[in-house]
Coordinates of C-alpha atoms in Angstrom, one line a residue:
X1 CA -9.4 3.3 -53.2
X2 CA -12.7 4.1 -54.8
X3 CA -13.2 7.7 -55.3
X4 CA -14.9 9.9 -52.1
X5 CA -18.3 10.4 -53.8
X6 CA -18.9 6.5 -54.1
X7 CA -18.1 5.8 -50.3
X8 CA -21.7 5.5 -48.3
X9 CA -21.4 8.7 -46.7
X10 CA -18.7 10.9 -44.6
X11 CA -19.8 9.6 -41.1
X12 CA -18.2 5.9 -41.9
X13 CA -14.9 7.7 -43.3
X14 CA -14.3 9.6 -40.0
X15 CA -15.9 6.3 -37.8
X16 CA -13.3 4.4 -39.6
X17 CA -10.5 6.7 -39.1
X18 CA -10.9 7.4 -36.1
X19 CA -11.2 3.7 -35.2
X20 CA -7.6 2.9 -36.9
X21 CA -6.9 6.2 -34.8
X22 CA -4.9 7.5 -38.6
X23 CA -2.4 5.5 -37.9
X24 CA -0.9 5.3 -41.3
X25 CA 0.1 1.7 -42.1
X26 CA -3.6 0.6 -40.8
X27 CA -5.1 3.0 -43.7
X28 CA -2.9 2.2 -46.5
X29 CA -4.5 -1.5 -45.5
X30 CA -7.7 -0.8 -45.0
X31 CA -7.6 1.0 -48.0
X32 CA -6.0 -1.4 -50.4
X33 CA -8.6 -4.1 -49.3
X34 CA -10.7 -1.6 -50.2
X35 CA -10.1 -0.7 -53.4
X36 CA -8.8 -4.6 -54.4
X37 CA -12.5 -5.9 -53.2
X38 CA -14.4 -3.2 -54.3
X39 CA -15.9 -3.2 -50.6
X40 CA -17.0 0.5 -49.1
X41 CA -16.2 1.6 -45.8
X42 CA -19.1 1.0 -44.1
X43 CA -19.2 -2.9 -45.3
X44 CA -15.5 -2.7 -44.2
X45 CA -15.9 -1.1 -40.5
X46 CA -19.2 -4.6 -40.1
X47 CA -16.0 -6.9 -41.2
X48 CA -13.2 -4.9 -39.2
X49 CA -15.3 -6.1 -36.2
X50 CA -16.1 -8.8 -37.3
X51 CA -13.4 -10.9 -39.2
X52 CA -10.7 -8.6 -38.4
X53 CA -7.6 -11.6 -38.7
X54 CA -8.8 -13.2 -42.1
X55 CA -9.4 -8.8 -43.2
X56 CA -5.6 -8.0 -42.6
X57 CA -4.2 -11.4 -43.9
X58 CA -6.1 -10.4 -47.3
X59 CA -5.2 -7.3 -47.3
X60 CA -1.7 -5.9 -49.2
X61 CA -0.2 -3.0 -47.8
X62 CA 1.5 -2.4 -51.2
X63 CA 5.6 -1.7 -51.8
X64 CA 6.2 0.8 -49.3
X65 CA 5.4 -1.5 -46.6
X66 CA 7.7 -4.8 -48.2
X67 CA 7.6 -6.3 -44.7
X68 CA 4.0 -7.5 -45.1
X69 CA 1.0 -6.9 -44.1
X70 CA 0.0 -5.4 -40.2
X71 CA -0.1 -9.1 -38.6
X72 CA 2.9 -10.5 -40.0
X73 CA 4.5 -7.0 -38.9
X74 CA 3.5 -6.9 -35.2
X75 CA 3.9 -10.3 -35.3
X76 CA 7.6 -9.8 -36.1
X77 CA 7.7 -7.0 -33.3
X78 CA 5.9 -9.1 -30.4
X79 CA 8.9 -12.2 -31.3
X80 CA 11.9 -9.8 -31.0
X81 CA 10.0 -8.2 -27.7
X82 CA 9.8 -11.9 -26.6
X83 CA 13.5 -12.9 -27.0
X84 CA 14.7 -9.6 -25.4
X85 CA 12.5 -9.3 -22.5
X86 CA 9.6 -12.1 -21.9
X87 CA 8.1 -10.0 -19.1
X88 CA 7.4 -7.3 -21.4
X89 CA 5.9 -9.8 -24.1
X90 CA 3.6 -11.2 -21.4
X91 CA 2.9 -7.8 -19.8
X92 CA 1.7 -5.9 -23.5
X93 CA -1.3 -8.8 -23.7
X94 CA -2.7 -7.7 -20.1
X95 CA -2.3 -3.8 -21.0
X96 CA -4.5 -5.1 -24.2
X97 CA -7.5 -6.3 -21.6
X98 CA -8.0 -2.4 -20.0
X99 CA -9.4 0.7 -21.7
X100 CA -6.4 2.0 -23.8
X101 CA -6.5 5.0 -23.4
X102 CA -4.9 5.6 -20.0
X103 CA -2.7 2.7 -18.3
X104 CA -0.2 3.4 -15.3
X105 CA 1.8 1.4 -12.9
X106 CA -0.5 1.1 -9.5
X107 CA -3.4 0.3 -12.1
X108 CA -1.1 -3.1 -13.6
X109 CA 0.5 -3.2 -10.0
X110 CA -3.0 -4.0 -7.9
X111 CA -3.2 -7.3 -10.3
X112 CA -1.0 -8.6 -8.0
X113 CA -3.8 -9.0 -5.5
X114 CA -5.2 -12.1 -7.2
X115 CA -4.5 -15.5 -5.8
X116 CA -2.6 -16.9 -8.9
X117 CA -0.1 -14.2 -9.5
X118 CA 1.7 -15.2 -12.4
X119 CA 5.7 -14.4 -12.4
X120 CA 5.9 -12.3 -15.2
X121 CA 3.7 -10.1 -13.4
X122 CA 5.3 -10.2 -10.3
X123 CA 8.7 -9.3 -12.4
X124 CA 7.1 -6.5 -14.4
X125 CA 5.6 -4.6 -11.6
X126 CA 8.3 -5.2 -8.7
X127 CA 8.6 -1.7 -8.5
X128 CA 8.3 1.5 -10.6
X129 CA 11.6 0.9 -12.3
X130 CA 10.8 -2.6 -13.6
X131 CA 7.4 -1.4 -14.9
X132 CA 9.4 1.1 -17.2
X133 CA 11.8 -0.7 -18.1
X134 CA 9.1 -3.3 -19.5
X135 CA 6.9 -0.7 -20.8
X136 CA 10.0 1.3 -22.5
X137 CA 10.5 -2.2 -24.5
X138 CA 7.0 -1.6 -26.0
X139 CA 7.5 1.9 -26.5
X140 CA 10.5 1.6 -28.7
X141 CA 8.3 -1.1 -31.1
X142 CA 5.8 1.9 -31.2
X143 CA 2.8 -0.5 -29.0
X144 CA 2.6 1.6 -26.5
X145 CA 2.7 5.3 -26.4
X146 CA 3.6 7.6 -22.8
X147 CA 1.3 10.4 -22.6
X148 CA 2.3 13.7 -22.1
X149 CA 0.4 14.4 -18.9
X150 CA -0.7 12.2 -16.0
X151 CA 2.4 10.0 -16.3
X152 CA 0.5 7.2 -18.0
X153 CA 0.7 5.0 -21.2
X154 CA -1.9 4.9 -24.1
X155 CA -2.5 2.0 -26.3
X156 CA -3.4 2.1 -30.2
X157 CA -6.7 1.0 -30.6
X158 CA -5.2 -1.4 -33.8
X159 CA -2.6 -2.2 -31.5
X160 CA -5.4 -3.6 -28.9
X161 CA -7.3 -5.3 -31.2
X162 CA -4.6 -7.3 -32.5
X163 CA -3.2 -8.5 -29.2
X164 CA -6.8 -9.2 -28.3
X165 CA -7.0 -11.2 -31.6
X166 CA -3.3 -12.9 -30.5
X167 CA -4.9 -14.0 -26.8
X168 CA -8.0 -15.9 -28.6
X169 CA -6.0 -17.6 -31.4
X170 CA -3.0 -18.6 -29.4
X171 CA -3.5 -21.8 -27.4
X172 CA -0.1 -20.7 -24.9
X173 CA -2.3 -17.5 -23.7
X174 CA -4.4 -17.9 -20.9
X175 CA -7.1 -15.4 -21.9
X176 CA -9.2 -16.0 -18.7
X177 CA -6.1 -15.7 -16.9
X178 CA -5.7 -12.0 -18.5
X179 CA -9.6 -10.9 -18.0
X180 CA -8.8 -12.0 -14.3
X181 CA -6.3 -9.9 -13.7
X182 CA -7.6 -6.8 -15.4
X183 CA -10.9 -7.0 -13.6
X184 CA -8.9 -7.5 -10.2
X185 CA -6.1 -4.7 -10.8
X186 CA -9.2 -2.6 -11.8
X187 CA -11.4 -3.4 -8.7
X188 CA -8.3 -3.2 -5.8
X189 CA -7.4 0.3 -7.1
X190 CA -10.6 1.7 -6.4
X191 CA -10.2 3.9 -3.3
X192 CA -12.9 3.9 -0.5
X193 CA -14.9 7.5 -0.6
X194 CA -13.6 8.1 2.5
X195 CA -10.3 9.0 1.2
X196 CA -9.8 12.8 0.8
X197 CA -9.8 12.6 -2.9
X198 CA -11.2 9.7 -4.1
X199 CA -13.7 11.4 -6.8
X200 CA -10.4 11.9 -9.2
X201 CA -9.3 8.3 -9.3
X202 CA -12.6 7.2 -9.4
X203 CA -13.7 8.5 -12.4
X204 CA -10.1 7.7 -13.7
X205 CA -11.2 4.4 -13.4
X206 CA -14.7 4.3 -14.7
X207 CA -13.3 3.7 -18.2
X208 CA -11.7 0.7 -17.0
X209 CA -14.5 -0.6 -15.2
X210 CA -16.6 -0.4 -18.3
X211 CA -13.9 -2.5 -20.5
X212 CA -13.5 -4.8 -17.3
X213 CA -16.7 -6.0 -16.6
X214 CA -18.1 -6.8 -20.2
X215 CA -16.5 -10.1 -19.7
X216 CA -18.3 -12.1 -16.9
X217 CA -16.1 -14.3 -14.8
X218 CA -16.9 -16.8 -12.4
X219 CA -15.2 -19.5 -10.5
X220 CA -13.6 -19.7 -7.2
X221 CA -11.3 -17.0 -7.2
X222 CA -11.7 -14.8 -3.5
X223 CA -10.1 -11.6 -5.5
X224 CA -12.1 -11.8 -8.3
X225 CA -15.7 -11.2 -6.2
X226 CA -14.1 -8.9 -4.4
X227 CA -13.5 -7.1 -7.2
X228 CA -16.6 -7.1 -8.4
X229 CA -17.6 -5.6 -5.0
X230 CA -15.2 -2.7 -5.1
X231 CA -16.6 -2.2 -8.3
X232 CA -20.3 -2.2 -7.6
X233 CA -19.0 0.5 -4.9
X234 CA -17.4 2.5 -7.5
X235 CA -20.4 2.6 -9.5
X236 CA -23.0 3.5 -6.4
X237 CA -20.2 6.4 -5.3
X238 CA -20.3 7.9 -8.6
X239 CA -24.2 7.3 -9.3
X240 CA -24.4 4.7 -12.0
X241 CA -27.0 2.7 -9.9
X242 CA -27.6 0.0 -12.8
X243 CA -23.8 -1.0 -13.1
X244 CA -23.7 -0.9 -9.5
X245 CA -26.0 -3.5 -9.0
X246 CA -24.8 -5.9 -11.6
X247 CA -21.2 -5.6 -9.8
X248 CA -23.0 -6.6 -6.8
X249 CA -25.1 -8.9 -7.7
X250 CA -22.5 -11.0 -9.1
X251 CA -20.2 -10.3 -6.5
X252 CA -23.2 -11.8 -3.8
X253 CA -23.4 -15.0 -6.6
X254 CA -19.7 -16.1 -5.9
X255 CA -19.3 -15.2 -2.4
X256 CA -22.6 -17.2 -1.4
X257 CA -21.2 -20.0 -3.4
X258 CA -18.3 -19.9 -2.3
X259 CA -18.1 -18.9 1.1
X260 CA -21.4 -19.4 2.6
X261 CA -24.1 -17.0 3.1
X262 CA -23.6 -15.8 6.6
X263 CA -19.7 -15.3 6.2
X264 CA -19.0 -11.5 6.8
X265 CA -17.3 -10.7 3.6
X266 CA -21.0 -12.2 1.6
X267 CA -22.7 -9.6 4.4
X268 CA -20.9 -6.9 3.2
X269 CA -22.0 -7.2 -0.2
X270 CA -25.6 -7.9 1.2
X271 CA -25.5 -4.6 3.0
X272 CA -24.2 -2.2 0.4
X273 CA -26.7 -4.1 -1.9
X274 CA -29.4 -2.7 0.4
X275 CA -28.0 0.5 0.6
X276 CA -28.2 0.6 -2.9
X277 CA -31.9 -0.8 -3.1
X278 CA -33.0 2.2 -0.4
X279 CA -30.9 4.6 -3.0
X280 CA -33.1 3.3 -5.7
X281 CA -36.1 3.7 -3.6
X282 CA -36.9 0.2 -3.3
X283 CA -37.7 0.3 0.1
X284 CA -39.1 -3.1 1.1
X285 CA -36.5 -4.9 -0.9
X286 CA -33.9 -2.9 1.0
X287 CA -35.0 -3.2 4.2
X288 CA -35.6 -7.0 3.6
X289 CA -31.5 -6.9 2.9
X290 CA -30.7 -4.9 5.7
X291 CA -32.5 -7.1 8.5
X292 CA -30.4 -9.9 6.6
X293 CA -27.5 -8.2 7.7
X294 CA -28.1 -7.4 10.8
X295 CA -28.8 -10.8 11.8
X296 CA -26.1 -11.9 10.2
X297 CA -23.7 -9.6 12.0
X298 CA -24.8 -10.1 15.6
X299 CA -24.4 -13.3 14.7
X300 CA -21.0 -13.4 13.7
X301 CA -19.5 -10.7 14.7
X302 CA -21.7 -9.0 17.8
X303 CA -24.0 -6.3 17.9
X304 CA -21.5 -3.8 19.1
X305 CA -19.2 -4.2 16.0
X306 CA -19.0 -1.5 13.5
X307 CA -20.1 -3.6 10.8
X308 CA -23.2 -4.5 12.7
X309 CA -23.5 -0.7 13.8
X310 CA -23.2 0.4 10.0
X311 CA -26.3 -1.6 9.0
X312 CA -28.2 -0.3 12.2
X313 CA -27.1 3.3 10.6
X314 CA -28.4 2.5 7.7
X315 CA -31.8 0.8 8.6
X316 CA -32.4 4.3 10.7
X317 CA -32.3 6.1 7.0
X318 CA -34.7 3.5 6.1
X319 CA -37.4 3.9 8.2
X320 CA -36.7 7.6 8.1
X321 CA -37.7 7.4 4.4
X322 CA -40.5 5.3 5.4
X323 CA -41.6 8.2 7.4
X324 CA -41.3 5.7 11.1
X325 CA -39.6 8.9 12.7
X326 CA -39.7 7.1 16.4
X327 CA -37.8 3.9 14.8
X328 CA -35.6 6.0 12.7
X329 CA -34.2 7.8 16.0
X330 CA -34.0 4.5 18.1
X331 CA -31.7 3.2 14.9
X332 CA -29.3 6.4 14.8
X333 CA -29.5 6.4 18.6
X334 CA -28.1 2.7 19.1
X335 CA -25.5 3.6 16.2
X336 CA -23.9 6.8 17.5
X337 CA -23.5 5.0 21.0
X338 CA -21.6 2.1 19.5
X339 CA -19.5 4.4 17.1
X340 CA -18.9 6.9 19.9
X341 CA -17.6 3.5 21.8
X342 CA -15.4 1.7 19.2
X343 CA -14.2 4.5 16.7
X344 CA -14.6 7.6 18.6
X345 CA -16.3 10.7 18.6
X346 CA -14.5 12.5 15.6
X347 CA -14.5 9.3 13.4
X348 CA -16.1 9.9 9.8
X349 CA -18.7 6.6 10.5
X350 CA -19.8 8.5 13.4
X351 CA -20.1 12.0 11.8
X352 CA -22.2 10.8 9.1
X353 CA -24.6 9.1 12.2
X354 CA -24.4 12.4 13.8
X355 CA -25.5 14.0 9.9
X356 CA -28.3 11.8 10.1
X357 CA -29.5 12.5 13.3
X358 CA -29.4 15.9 11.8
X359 CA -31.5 15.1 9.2
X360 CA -33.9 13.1 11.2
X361 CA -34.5 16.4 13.8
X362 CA -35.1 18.8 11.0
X363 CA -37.7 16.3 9.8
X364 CA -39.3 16.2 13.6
X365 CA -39.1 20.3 13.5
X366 CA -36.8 20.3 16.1
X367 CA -34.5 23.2 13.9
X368 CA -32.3 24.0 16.8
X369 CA -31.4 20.1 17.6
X370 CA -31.0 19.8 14.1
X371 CA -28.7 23.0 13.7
X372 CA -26.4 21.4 16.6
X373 CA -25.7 18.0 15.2
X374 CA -25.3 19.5 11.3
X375 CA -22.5 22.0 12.9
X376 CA -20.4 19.5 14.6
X377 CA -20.7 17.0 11.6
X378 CA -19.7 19.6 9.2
X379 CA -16.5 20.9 12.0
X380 CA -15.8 17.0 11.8
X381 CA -15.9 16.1 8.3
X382 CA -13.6 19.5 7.4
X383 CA -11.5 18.3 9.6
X384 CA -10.9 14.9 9.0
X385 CA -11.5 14.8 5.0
X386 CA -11.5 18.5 3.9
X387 CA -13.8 21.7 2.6
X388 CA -14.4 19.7 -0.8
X389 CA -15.1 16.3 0.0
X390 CA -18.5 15.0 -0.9
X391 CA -19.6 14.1 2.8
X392 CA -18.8 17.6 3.7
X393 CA -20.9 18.8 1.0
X394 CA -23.9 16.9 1.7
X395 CA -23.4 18.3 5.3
X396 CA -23.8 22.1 4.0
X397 CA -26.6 21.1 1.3
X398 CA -28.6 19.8 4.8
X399 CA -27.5 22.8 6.9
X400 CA -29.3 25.2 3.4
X401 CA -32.2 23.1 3.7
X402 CA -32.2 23.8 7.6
X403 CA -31.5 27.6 7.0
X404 CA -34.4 27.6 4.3
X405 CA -37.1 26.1 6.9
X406 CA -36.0 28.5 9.2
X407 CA -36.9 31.2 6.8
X408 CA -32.9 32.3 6.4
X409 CA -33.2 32.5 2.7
X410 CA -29.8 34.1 2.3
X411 CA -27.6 31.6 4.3
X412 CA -29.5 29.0 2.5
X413 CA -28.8 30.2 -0.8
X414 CA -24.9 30.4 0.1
X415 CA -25.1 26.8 1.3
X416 CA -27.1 25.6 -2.0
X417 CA -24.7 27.2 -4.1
X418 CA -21.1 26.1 -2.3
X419 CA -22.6 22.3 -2.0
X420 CA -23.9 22.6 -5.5
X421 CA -20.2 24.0 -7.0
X422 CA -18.3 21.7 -4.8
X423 CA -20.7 18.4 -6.3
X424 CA -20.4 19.5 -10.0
X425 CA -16.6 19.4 -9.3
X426 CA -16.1 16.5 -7.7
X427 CA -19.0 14.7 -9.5
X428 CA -19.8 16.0 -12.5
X429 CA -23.0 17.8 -13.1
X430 CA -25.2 14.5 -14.0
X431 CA -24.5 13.3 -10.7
X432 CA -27.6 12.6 -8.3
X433 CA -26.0 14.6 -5.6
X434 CA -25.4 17.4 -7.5
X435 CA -29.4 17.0 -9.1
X436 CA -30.8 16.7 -5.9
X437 CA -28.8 20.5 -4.7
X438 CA -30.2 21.7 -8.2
X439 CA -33.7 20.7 -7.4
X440 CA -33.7 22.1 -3.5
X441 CA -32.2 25.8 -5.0
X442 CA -35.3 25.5 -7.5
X443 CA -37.5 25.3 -4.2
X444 CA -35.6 28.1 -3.0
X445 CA -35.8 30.7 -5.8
X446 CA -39.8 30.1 -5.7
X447 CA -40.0 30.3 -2.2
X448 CA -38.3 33.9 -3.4
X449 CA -40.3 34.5 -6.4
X450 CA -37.9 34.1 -9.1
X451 CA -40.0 32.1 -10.5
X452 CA -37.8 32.0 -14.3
X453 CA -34.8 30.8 -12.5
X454 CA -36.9 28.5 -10.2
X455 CA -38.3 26.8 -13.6
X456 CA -34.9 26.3 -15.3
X457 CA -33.7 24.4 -12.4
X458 CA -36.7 22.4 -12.4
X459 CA -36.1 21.3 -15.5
X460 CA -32.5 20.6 -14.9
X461 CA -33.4 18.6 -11.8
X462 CA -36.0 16.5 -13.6
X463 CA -34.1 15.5 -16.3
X464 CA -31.0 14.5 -14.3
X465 CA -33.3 12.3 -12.3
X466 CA -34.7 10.2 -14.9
X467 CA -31.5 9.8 -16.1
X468 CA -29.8 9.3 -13.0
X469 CA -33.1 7.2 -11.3
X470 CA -35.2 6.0 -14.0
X471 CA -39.0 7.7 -13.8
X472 CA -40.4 5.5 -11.5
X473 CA -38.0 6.8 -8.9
X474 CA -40.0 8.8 -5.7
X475 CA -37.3 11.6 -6.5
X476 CA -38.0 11.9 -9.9
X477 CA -41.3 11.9 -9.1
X478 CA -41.2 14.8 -6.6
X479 CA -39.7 16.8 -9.9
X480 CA -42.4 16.1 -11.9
X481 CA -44.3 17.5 -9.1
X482 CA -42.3 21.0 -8.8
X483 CA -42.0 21.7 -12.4
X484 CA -45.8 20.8 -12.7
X485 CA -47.3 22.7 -10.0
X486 CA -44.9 25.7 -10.4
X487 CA -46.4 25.6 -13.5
X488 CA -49.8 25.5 -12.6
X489 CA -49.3 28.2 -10.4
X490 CA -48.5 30.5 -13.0
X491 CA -51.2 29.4 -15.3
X492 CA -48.9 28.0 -17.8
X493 CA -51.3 25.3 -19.2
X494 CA -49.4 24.7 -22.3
X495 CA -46.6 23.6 -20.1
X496 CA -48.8 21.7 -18.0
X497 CA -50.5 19.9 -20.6
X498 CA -46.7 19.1 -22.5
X499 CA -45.5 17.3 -19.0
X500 CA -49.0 15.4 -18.8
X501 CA -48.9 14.2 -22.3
X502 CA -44.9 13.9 -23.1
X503 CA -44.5 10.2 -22.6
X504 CA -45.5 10.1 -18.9
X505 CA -45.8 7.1 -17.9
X506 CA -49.0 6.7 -15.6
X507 CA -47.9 7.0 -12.1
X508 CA -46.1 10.4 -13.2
X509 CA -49.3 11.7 -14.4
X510 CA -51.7 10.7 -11.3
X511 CA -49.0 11.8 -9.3
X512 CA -49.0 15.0 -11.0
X513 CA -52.3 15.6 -10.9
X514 CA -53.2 15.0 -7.8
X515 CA -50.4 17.5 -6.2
X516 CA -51.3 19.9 -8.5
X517 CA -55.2 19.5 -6.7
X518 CA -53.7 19.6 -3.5
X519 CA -51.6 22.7 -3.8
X520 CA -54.5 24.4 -5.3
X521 CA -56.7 23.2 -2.2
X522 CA -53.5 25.1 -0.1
X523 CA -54.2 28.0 -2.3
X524 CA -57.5 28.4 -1.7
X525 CA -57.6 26.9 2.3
X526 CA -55.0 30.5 2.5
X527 CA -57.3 32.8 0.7
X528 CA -60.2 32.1 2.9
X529 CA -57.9 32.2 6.0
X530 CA -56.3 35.6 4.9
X531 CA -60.2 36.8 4.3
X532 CA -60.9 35.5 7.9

């Protein structure tokens, strides 16, 4: 190989390394292309990607490899897996189509869930046992790799790209057929956030939603928009709003093709689309969704029926964010009759109605109302899902934003903080539920003067919103308007001017600017009252 100092620079050595993950027959080829083509390694890493089947058919892995180069090699290995166990064969090109990094059985097993289930597959994943036995075929020809924790299976990234190359050169491989049933096994394994731990194995699948969905599939397959759907839920639970709404929206494309736009399953998708909409703060486009559901449900379905209910839940937020208080109660008021009816009192829909009524009386100023409903959602969702699950948290973030209106500074602190430690654990600290308890214990500590600490998590807040929101967002906005005017409270006009003239965009700036005015009219409307 050409010598180290004549390689373009040290970044492309460990880039290319780390790509063939040092897997030592891969470098002794990379390198002996290298050094018979006089190519460097960042030229090599553009045709890895590429031209990688015409790069290891020209490369010679030299005498202490005599069996030939990598493809005639695995090629070798895939025929024997072939003639001893087919299933195995088939099943090693699907492992190839998720993120390699961590496979296990219920992941390959929820494939089964499509509408063509191919026998192999059915074969392979049986049960527990046959899945080993299959996957202890591929471990013995060193393509697959158990880990030592988490009782799963890695892939070599090599190893992936040259079963990826075998799908898309070999006219017996159904590659759509494979990208199907990654995306569905991926989609039906995501759990609903209403099971007790469901934070775990959804960000255990996040990886595999990213490798799923860069391959866009359409046709007429139920299971495959479905999929999509679960998957547009995973990303809205865990706060990735953008890859939410790509999952949905091309869920919504193949169910209204397919199955009409009033069926209940294309409703669905139509109401979580608008949840997701009011999430982004796109009011009227959410609302516009929401009333689309609605209709559709009493239609279909009645306007008793939870479904129907849900979306009446969820048009009550709506107009609460809108700031119609009177419609927003007549919403949560018709919902948490119908939920009381069909589900019961205790059931998590009807807790988070109760939550919301919660939210809806603090809003009013009717504290002690508000105090009531927030303590028998929180009993409720402890019971039924646990200290730690994220609908329990939000119900102790509300009950520190209750305590802090009511002037309990203390109590509200304790909530702030266990909501805030609970989020970062279950969600990570990027998340926008755990931003938003970040932002509200800013407001706290300058409410209490500690106005250093108050600033940090400012900061903190702002920048998890724009990351999490996009600047535009009303949240983000509301930021910019504590870190400003805490800020120009203290006289900071350095600060000030660096927010104003950082890459604001406009409405960030007027927005600024005119809160900052208006606290300062506060100010002054206090003096003269005090002086009174």
């Amino acid at each position: 190989m050409a010598p180290f100092s004549s390689l373009l620079d040290f970044k492309d050595t460990v880039t290319l390394a780390n790509r063939l993950d040092r897997l030592p027959l891969a470098i002794v080829i990379a390198g002996a292309f290298m050094r018979e083509t006089g190519t460097n390694i960042a030229e090599y890493l553009l045709y890895y990607h590429e031209y990688w089947s015409e790069l290891q058919r020209q490369s010679n892995p030299g005498r202490q490899y005599h069996q030939g180069n990598m493809l005639q090699t695995w090629m070798i290995s895939y025929r024997e897996i072939q003639k001893r166990d087919p299933n195995a064969a088939e099943l090693l090109l699907l492992l190839a189509r998720f993120d390699n990094r961590d496979i296990w059985y219920e992941l390959v097993k929820s494939g089964c869930q499509s509408s063509y289930v191919p026998a192999w597959l059915e074969r392979a994943t049986s049960s527990g046992i046959s899945f080993k036995i299959a996957v202890k075929n591929l471990i013995g020809f060193s393509l697959l790799e158990a880990k030592k924790q988490g009782g799963g299976y890695t892939m070599h990234p090599v190893v992936q790209d040259w079963c990826i190359h075998l799908v898309n050169t070999d006219q017996n491989v159904n590659a759509t057929q494979l990208n199907e049933l990654a995306l569905i096994s991926v989609g039906f394994t995501v759990p609903s956030s209403r099971e007790i731990n469901y934070c775990e194995l959804q960000q255990r699948l996040i990886p595999h939603a990213n490798y799923v969905r860069r391959e866009s599939l359409s046709g007429d397959s139920f299971a495959v928009w479905e999929a999509y759907y679960y998957l547009g839920d995973l990303y809205s639970d865990q706060g990735k709003l953008k890859e939410a709404e790509e999952m949905y929206q091309r869920a919504l494309a193949g169910k209204e093709k397919g199955l009409g736009p009033d069926h209940t399953s294309t409703l669905n998708t139509v109401g979580n689309l608008g949840l997701l909409y009011s999430n982004q703060g796109k009011l009227k486009e959410a609302e516009e969704i929401y009333q689309r559901a609605m209709a559709g449900y009493e239609k279909a379905l009645g306007p008793d029926h939870t479904s129907t209910l849900k979306t009446v839940n969820n048009l009550g937020n709506l107009y609460r964010d809108q700031g119609k208080l009177k419609e927003a109660e007549e919403m949560y008021q018709r919902a948490l009759a119908g939920k009381e009816k069909a589900l019961g009192p205790d059931y998590t829909s009807t807790l988070k109605t109760v939550g919301n009524l919660g939210i809806l009386y603090s809003n009013q100023g009717k504290l002690k109302e508000a105090e009531k409903m927030y303590q028998r959602a929180l009993e409720g969702f402890e019971k039924a899902l646990g200290p730690d699950h994220t609908s329990t948290l939000n119900t102790i973030d509300n009950l520190g934003n209750l305590y802090k209106d009511q002037g309990k500074l203390k109590e509200a602190e304790e909530m702030y903080r266990r909501a805030l430690e609970g989020f970062e654990k279950a969600l990570g600290p990027d998340h926008s539920f755990a931003v938003s308890t970040v932002n509200s214990l800013g407001n706290l500590y300058e409410d209490q003067g500690k106005l250093k600490e108050a600033e940090e998590l400012y900061q903190r807040a702002l920048a998890g919103k724009e990351k999490a929101l996009g600047q535009q967002h009303t949240s983000t906005l509301n930021a910019v308007d504590n870190l400003g005017s805490l800020y120009s409270d203290q006289g900071k006009q350095v600060e000030l001017e660096k927010i104003n003239h950082a890459g604001l965009p406009g409405s960030q700036a007027v927005h600024l600017n005119s809160s900052i005015a208006r606290r300062a009219m506060e100010r002054l409307a206090r003096k003269f009252k005090n002086r009174g």
